[in-house]
CSV table of C-alpha atoms in Angstrom, one decimal:
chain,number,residue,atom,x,y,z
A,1,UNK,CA,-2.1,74.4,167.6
A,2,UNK,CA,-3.1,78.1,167.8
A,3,UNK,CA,-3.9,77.7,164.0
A,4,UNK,CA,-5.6,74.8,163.4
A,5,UNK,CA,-7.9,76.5,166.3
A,6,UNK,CA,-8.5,78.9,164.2
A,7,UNK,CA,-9.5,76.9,161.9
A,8,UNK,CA,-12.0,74.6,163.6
A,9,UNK,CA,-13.4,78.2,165.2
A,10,UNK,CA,-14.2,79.1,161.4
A,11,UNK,CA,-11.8,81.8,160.8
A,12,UNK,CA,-10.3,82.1,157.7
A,13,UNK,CA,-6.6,82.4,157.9
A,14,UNK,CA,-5.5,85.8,156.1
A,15,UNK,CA,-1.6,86.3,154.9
A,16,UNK,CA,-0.5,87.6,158.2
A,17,UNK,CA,-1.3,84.3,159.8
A,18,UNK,CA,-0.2,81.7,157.0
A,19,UNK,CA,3.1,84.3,157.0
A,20,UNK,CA,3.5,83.9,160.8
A,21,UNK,CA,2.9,79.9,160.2
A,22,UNK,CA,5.7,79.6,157.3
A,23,UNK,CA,8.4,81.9,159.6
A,24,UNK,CA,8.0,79.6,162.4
A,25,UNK,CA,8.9,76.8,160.4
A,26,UNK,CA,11.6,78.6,158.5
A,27,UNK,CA,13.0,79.6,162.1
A,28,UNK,CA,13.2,75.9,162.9
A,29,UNK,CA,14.7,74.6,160.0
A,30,UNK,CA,11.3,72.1,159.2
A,31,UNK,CA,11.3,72.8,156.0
A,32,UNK,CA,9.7,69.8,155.0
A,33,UNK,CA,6.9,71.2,156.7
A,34,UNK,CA,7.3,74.8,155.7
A,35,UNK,CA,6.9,73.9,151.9
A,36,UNK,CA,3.9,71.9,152.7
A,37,UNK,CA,1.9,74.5,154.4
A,38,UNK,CA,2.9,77.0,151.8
A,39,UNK,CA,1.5,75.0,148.8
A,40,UNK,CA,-1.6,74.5,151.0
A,41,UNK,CA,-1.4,78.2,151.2
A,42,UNK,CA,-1.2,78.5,147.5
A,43,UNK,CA,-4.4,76.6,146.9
A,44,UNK,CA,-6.4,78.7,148.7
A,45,UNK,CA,-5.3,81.6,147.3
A,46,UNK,CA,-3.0,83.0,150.4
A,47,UNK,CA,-0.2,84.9,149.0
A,48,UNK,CA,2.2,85.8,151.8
A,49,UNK,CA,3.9,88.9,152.6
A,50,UNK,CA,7.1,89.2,151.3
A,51,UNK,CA,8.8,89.5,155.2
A,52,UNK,CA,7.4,85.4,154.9
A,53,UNK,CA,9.4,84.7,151.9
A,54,UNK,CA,12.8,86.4,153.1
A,55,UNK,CA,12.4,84.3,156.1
A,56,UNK,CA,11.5,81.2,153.8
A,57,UNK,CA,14.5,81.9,151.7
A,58,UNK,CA,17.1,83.1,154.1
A,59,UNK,CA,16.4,79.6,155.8
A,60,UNK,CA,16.7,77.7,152.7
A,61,UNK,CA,19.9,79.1,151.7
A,62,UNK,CA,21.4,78.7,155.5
A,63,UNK,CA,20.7,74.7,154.5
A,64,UNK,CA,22.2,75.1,150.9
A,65,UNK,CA,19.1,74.1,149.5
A,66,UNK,CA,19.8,76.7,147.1
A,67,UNK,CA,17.5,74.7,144.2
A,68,UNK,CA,14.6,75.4,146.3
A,69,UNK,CA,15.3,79.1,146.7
A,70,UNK,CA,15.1,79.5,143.3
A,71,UNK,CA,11.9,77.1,142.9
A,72,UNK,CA,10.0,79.9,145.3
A,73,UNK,CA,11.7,82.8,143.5
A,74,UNK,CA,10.0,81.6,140.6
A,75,UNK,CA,6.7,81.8,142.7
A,76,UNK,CA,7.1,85.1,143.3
A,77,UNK,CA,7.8,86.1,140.2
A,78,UNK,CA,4.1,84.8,139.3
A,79,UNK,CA,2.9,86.3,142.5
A,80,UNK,CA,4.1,90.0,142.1
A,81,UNK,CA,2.3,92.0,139.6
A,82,UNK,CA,-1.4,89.5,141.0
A,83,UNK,CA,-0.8,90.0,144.5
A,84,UNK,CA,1.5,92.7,145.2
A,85,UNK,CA,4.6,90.6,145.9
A,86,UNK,CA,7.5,92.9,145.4
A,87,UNK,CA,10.8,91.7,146.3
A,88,UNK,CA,12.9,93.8,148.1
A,89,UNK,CA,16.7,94.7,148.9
A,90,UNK,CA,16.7,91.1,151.2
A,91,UNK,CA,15.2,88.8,148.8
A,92,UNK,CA,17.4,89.9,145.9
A,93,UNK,CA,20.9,89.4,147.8
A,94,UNK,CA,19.5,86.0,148.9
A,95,UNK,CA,18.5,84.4,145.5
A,96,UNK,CA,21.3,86.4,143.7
A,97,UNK,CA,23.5,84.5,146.4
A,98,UNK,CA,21.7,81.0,145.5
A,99,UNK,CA,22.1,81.3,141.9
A,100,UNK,CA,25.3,81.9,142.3
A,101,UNK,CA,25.9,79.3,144.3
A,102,UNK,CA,24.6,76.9,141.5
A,103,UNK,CA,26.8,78.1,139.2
A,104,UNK,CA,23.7,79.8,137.1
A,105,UNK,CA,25.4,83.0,135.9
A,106,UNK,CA,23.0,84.4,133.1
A,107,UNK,CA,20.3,83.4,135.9
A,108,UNK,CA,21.5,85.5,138.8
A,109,UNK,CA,22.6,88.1,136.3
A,110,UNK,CA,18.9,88.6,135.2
A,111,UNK,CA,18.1,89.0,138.6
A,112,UNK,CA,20.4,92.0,139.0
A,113,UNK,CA,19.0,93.7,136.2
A,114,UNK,CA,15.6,93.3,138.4
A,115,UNK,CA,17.2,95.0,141.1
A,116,UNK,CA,18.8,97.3,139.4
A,117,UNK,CA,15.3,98.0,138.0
A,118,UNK,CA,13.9,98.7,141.5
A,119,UNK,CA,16.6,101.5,142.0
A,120,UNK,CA,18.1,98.9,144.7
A,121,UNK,CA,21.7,99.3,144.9
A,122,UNK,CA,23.7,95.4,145.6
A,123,UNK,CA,25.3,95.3,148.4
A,124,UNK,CA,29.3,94.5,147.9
A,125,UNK,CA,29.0,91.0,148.8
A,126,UNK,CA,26.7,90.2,146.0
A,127,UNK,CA,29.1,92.0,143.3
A,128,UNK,CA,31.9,89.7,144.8
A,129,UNK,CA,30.1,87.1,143.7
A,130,UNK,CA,29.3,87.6,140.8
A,131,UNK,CA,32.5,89.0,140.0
A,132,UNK,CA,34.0,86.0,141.3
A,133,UNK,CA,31.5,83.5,139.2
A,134,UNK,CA,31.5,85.9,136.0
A,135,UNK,CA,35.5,85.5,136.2
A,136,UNK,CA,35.1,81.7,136.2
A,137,UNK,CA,33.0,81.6,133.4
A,138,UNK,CA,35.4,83.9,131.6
A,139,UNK,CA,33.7,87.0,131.0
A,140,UNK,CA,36.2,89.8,131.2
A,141,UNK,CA,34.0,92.5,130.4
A,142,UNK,CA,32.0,91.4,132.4
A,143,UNK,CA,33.6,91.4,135.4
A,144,UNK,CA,35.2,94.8,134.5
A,145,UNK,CA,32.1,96.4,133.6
A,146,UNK,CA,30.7,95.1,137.5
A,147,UNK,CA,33.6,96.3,139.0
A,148,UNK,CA,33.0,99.5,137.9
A,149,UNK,CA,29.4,100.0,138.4
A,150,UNK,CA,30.2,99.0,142.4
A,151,UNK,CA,32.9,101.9,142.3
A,152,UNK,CA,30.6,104.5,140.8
A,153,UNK,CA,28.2,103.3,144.0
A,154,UNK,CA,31.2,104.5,146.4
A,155,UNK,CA,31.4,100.5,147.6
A,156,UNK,CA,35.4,99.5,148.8
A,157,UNK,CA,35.9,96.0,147.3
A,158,UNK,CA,36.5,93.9,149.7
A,159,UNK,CA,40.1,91.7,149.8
A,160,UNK,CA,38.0,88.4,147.9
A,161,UNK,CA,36.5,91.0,145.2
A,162,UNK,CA,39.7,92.2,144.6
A,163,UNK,CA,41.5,88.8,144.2
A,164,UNK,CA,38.8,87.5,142.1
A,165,UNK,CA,40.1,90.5,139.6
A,166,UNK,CA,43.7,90.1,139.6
A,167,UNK,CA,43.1,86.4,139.1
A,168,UNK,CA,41.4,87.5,136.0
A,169,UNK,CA,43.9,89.9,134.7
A,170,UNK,CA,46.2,88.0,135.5
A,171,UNK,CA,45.0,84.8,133.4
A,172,UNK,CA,44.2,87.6,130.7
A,173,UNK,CA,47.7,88.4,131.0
A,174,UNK,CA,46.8,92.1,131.4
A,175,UNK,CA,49.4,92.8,133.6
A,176,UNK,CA,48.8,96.3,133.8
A,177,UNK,CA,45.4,96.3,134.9
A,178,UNK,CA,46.8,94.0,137.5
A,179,UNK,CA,49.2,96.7,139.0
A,180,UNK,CA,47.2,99.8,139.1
A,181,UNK,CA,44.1,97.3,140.5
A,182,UNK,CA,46.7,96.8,143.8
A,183,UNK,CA,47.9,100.5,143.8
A,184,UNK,CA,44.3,101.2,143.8
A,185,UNK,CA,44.2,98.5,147.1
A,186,UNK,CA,46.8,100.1,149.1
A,187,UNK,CA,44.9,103.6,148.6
A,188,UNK,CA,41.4,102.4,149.6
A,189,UNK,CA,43.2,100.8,152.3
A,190,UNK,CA,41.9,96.7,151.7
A,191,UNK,CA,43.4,94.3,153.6
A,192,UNK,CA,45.7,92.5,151.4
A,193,UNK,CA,46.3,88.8,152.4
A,194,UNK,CA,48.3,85.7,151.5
A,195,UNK,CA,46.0,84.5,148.2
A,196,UNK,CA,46.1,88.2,146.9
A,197,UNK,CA,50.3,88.7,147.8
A,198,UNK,CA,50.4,85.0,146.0
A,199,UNK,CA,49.0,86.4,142.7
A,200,UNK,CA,51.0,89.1,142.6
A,201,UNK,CA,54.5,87.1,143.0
A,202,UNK,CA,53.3,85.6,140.2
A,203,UNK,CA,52.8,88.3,138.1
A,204,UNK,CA,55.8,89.8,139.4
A,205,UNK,CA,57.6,86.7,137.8
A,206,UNK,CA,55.8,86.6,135.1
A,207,UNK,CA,56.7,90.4,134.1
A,208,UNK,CA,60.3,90.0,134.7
A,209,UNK,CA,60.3,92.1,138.3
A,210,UNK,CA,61.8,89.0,140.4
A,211,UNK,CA,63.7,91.3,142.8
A,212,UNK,CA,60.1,92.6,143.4
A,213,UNK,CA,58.9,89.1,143.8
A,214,UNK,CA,60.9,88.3,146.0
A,215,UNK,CA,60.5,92.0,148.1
A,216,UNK,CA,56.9,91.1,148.5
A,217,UNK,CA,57.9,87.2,149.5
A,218,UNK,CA,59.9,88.4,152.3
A,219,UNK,CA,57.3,91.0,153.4
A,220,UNK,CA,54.9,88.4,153.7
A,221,UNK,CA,57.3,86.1,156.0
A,222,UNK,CA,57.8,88.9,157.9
A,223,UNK,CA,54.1,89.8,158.3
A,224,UNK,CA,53.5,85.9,159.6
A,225,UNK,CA,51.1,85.5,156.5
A,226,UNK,CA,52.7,82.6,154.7
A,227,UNK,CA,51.0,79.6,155.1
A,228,UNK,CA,49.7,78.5,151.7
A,229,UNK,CA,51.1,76.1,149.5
A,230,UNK,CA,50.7,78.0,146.4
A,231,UNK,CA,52.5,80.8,147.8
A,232,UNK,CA,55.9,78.7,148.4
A,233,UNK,CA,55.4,77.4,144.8
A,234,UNK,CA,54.4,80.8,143.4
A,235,UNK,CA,57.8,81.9,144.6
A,236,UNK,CA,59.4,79.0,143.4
A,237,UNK,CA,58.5,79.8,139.8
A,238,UNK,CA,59.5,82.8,139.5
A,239,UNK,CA,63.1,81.2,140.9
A,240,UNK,CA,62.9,78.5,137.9
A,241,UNK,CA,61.8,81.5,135.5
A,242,UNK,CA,64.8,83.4,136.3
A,243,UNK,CA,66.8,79.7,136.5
A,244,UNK,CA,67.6,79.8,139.9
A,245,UNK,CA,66.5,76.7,140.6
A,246,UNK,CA,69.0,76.1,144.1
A,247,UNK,CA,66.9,79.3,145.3
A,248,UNK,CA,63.8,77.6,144.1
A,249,UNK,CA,64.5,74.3,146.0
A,250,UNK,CA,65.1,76.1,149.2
A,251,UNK,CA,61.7,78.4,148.9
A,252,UNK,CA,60.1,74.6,148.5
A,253,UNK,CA,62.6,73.1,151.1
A,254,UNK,CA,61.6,76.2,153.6
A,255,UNK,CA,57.6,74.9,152.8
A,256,UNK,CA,58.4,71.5,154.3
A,257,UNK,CA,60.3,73.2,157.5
A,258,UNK,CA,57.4,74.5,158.0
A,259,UNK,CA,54.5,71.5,157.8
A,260,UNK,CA,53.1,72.6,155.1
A,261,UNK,CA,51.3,69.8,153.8
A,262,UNK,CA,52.3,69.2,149.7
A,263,UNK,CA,50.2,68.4,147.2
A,264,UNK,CA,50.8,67.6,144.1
A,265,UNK,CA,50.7,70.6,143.6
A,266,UNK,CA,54.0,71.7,144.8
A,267,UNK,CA,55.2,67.8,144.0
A,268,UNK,CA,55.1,68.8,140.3
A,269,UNK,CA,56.6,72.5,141.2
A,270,UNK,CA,59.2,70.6,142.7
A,271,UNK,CA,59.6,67.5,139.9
A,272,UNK,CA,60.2,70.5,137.1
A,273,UNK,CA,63.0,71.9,139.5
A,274,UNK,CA,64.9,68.7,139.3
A,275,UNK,CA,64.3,67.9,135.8
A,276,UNK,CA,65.8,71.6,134.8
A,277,UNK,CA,68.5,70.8,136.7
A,278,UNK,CA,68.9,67.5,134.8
A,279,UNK,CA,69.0,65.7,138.5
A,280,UNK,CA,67.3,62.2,137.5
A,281,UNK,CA,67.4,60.3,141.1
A,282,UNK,CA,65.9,63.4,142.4
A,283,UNK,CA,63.4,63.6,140.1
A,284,UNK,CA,62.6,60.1,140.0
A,285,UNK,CA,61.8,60.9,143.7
A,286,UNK,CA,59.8,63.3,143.4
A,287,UNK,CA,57.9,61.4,140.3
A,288,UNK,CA,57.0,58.1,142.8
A,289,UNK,CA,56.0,60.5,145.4
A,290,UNK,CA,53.9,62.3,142.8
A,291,UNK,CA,52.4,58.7,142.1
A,292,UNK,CA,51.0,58.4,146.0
A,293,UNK,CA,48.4,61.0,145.1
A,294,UNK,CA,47.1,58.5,142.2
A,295,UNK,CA,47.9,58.9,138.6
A,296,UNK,CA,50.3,61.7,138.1
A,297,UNK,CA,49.5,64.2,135.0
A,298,UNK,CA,50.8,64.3,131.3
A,299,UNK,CA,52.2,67.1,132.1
A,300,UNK,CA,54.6,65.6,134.8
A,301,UNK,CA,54.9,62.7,132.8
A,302,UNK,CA,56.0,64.6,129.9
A,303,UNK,CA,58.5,66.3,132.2
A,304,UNK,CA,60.1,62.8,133.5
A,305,UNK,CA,59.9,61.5,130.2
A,306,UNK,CA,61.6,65.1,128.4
A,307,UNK,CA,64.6,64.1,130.8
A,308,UNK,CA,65.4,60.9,130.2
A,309,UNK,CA,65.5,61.7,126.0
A,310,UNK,CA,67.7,64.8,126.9
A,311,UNK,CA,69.9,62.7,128.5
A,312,UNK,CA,70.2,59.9,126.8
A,313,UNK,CA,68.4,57.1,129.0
A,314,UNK,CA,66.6,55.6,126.3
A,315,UNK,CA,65.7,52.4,128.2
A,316,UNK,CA,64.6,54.5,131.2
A,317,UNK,CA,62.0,56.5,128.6
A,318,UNK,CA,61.1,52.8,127.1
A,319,UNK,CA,60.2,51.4,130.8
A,320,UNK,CA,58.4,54.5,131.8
A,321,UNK,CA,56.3,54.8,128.4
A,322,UNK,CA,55.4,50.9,129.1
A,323,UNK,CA,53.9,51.5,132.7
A,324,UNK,CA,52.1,54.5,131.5
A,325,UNK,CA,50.4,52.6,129.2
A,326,UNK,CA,49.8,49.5,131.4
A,327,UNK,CA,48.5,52.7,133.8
A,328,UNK,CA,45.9,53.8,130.8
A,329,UNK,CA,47.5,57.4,130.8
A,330,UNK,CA,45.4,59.2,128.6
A,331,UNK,CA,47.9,61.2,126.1
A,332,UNK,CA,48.1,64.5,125.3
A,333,UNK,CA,49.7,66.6,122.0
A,334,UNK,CA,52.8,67.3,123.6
A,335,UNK,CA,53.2,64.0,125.9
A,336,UNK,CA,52.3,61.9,122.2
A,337,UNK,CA,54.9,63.6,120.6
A,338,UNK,CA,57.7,63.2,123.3
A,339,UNK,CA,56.3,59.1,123.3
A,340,UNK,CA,56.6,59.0,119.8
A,341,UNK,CA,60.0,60.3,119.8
A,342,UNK,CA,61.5,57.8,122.2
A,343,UNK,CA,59.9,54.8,120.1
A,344,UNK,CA,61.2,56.4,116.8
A,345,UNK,CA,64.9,56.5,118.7
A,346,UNK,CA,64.4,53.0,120.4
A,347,UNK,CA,63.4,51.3,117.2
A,348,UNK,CA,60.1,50.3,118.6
A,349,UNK,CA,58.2,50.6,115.3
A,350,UNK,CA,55.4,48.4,117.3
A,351,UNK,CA,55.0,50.5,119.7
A,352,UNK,CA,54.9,53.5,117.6
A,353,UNK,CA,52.4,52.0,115.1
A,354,UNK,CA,49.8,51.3,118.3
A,355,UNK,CA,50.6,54.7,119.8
A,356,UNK,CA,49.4,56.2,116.5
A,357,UNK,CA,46.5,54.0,116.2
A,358,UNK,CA,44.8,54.8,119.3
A,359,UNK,CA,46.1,58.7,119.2
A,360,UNK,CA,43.9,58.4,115.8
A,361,UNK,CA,41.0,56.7,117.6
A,362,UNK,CA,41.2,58.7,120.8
A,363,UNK,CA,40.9,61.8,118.7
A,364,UNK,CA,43.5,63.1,120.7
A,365,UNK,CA,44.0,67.3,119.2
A,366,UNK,CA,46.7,68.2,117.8
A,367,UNK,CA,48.0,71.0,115.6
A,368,UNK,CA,49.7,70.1,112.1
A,369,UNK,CA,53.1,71.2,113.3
A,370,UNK,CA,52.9,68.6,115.7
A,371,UNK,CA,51.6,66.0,113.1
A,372,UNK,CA,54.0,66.7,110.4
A,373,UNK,CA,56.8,66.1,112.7
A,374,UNK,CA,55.3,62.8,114.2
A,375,UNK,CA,54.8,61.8,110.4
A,376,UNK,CA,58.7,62.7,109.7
A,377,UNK,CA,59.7,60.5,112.8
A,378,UNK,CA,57.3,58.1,112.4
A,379,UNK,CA,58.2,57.5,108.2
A,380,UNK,CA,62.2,58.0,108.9
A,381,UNK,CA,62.2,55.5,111.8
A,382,UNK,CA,60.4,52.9,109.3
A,383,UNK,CA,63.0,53.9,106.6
A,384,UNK,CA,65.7,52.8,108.9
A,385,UNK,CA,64.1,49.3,109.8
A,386,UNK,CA,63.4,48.9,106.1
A,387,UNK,CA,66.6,49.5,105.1
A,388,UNK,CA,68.0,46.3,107.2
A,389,UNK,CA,65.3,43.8,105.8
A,390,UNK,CA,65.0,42.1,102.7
A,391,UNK,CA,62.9,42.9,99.8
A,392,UNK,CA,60.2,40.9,100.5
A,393,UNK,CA,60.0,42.2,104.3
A,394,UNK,CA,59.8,45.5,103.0
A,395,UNK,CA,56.8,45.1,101.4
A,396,UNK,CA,54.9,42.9,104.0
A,397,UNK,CA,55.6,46.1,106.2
A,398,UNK,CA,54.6,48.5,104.0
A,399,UNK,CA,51.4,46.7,103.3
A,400,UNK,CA,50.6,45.8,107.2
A,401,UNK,CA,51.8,48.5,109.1
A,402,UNK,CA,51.3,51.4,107.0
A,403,UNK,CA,47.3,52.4,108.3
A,404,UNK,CA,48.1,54.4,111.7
A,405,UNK,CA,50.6,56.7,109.5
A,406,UNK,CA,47.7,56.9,106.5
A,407,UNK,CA,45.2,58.0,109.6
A,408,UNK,CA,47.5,60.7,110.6
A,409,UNK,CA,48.4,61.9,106.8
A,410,UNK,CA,44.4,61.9,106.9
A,411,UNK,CA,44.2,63.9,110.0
A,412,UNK,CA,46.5,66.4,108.4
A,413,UNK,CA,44.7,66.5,105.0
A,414,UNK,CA,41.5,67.4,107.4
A,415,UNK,CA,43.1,70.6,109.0
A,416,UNK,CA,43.0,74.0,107.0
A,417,UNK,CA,46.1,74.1,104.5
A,418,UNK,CA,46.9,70.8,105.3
A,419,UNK,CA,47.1,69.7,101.5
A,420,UNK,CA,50.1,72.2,100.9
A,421,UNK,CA,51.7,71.0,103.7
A,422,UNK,CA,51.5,66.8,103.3
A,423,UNK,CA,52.4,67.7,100.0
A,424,UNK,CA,55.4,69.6,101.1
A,425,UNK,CA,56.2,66.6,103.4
A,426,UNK,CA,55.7,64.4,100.9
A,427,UNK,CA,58.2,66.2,98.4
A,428,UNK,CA,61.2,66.3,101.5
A,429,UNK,CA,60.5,62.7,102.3
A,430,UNK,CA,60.7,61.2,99.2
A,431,UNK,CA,63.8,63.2,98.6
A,432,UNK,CA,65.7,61.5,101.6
A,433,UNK,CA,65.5,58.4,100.1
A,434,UNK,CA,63.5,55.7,98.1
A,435,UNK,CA,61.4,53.8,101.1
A,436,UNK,CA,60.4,56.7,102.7
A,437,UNK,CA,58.7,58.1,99.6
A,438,UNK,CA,57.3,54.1,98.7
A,439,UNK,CA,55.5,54.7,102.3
A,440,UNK,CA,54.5,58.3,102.1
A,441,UNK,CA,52.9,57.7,98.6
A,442,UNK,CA,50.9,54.5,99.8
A,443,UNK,CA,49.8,56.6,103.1
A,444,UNK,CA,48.9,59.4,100.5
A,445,UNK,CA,47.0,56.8,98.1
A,446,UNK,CA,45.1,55.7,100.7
């Protein structure tokens, strides 16, 4: 009301006004509003003081309307060198924070190099995050090379900072790093916590040092931390690494004692337990339990189905490969080649022949170790049937049956040396016996 007196009086609003105007709104959340009166602003040639914008943006971000931050960032880029809008140590933590936040990483790393520029040191927040997002995006160096520009400030990462780190090393599998990052912890003194003890049980594990997994297990009992799911199952593999799996059941059983709710998760922690231990009504438990959470994973699957071929249950792996396919679950390289070595052994040459159509068509990936031996199974299970037919039926299936295993000899071709190596193939086939080498040589002709 005050301003549109103001108005009607005559008086020309000036920035400290329209400023005043757009930090009411932001306090209140109208932001509708707010943007309004700030492109009214911009038409008459009212740039407001940057304590305006901080409020505009701070209140922006507190909504998650993080896509509009960055629309008036951009405004104030145009405005500064015109009007004398110069971001300050505020405005860069907020719009670093909101590109972050939208997963923009070149973005929000342009705007440190602005900050950087204005002699502003970040605050250690706004490394974390773009450690943390730099990590997810893969950028080792980077992350290192941001880490160490925060410790040459004197700034103590914080517990988040340094989990986003040993995440990273730990993918990397630079376990080193990893160690002397948490030495480095317990001499600046950061609280370590469950997701940061977690990480390193697994790299305990994966190192070989599971009595000192299993120290810094029971210190985190003791210490009334553990409460995450991963945790239990972190533990748990480094039990099945060592194959311990009775120890590795009771880390999972002591989860359950607990309430801690499972996911699938620790289902398929606890489904590769069982199958290492060859226990097929346990993990055929564990599988259907698995299936409450919707469809399961190839790599599960591969693990139920790996079991039944070890031990023999060939009609099992038949009835299993039938409702994942009446499920549409999408095949992998190594769940293809366990399928295609239960049909080879079953005799389903059918099956096999459709399985290789649509692994061609899919354009599922796979390396040419992993073709040449579906190709082996594939042309000695045909052999076999051939081998009980008659003359006649021999041909007929050579001449109907034969494109899945040409697309594959194709596939092969495609990949770099694969001519050497079909040809080897080709040349140990044909030597096992006269219809493999009449199939090979019409897949290669084709």
């Amino acid at each position: 009301e005050a301003f549109l007196e103001m108005l009607e009086a005559g008086v020309e609003p000036d920035a400290v006004a329209c400023g005043t105007l757009l930090c009411v709104y932001a306090r209140r959340g109208r932001h509708g509003d707010m943007m309004l009166f700030y492109a009214a602003t911009r038409r008459r040639g009212v740039a407001p003081p940057v304590s305006a914008f901080n409020f505009m943006l701070s209140s922006l971000q507190k909504h998650r309307l993080h896509g509009k931050v960055i629309h008036l960032w951009k405004h104030m880029m145009e405005m500064e060198e015109a009007n004398n809008v110069v971001p300050n140590h505020f405005t860069y933590t907020v719009v670093i924070g909101s590109f972050v936040k939208a997963g923009l990483l070149e973005e929000a790393m342009d705007v440190l190099g602005k900050m950087r520029a204005s002699r502003l040191v970040p605050e250690e927040a706004t490394y974390s995050c773009l450690i943390s997002l730099s990590s997810r995006h893969g950028r080792g160096e980077q992350v290192v090379m941001l880490y160490e520009e925060m410790r040459a400030h004197g700034i103590v990462p914080s517990n988040y900072t340094c989990a986003s780190l040993l995440a990273l090393y730990d993918k990397s599998e630079d376990y080193s790093k990893a160690l002397s990052l948490f030495s480095e912890m317990e001499r600046s003194r950061v609280v370590i916590d469950e997701v940061i003890y977690g990480i390193l049980i697994r790299i305990y594990g994966k190192i070989g040092l599971y009595d000192d997994a299993q120290r810094t297990f029971e210190e985190i009992v003791s210490a009334g931390l553990l409460s995450d799911e991963q945790t239990y199952v972190a533990m748990a593999q480094v039990h099945m690494n060592a194959r311990n799996y009775d120890k590795a059941l009771q880390v999972l059983g002591l989860m359950r004692s607990r309430n801690v709710k499972p996911s699938k998760f620790s289902y398929g922690a606890l489904l590769r337990c069982h199958v290492a231990r060859e226990d097929i009504a346990a993990a055929e438990d564990v599988f259907r339990a698995l299936c409450k959470y919707g469809l399961p994973d190839v790599f599960c699957c591969n693990d139920l189905l790996r079991l039944y071929v070890k031990l023999g249950q060939l009609e099992k792996a038949s009835a299993f490969i039938l409702k994942m396919r009446k499920e549409d679950i999408q095949l992998d390289e190594a769940l293809c080649m366990t399928v295609m070595e239960v049909c080879c052994k079953s005799g389903m040459i059918t099956d096999a022949d459709k399985i290789l159509k649509e692994m061609n068509n899919g354009g599922v990936t796979m390396k040419s170790s992993t073709m040449v031996s579906i190709i082996e199974m594939y042309a000695r299970n045909r052999t076999s049937v051939m081998q009980e037919q008659d003359s006649s039926s021999k041909a007929l299936a050579c001449q109907t049956d034969s494109s899945a295993l040409n697309a594959t000899l194709k596939s092969l071709l495609d990949t770099p040396g694969g001519s050497s190596i079909a040809c080897q193939l080709i040349r140990k086939l044909a030597r096992e016996g006269e219809e493999t080498r009449y199939h090979t040589d019409h897949g290669v002709h084709a």
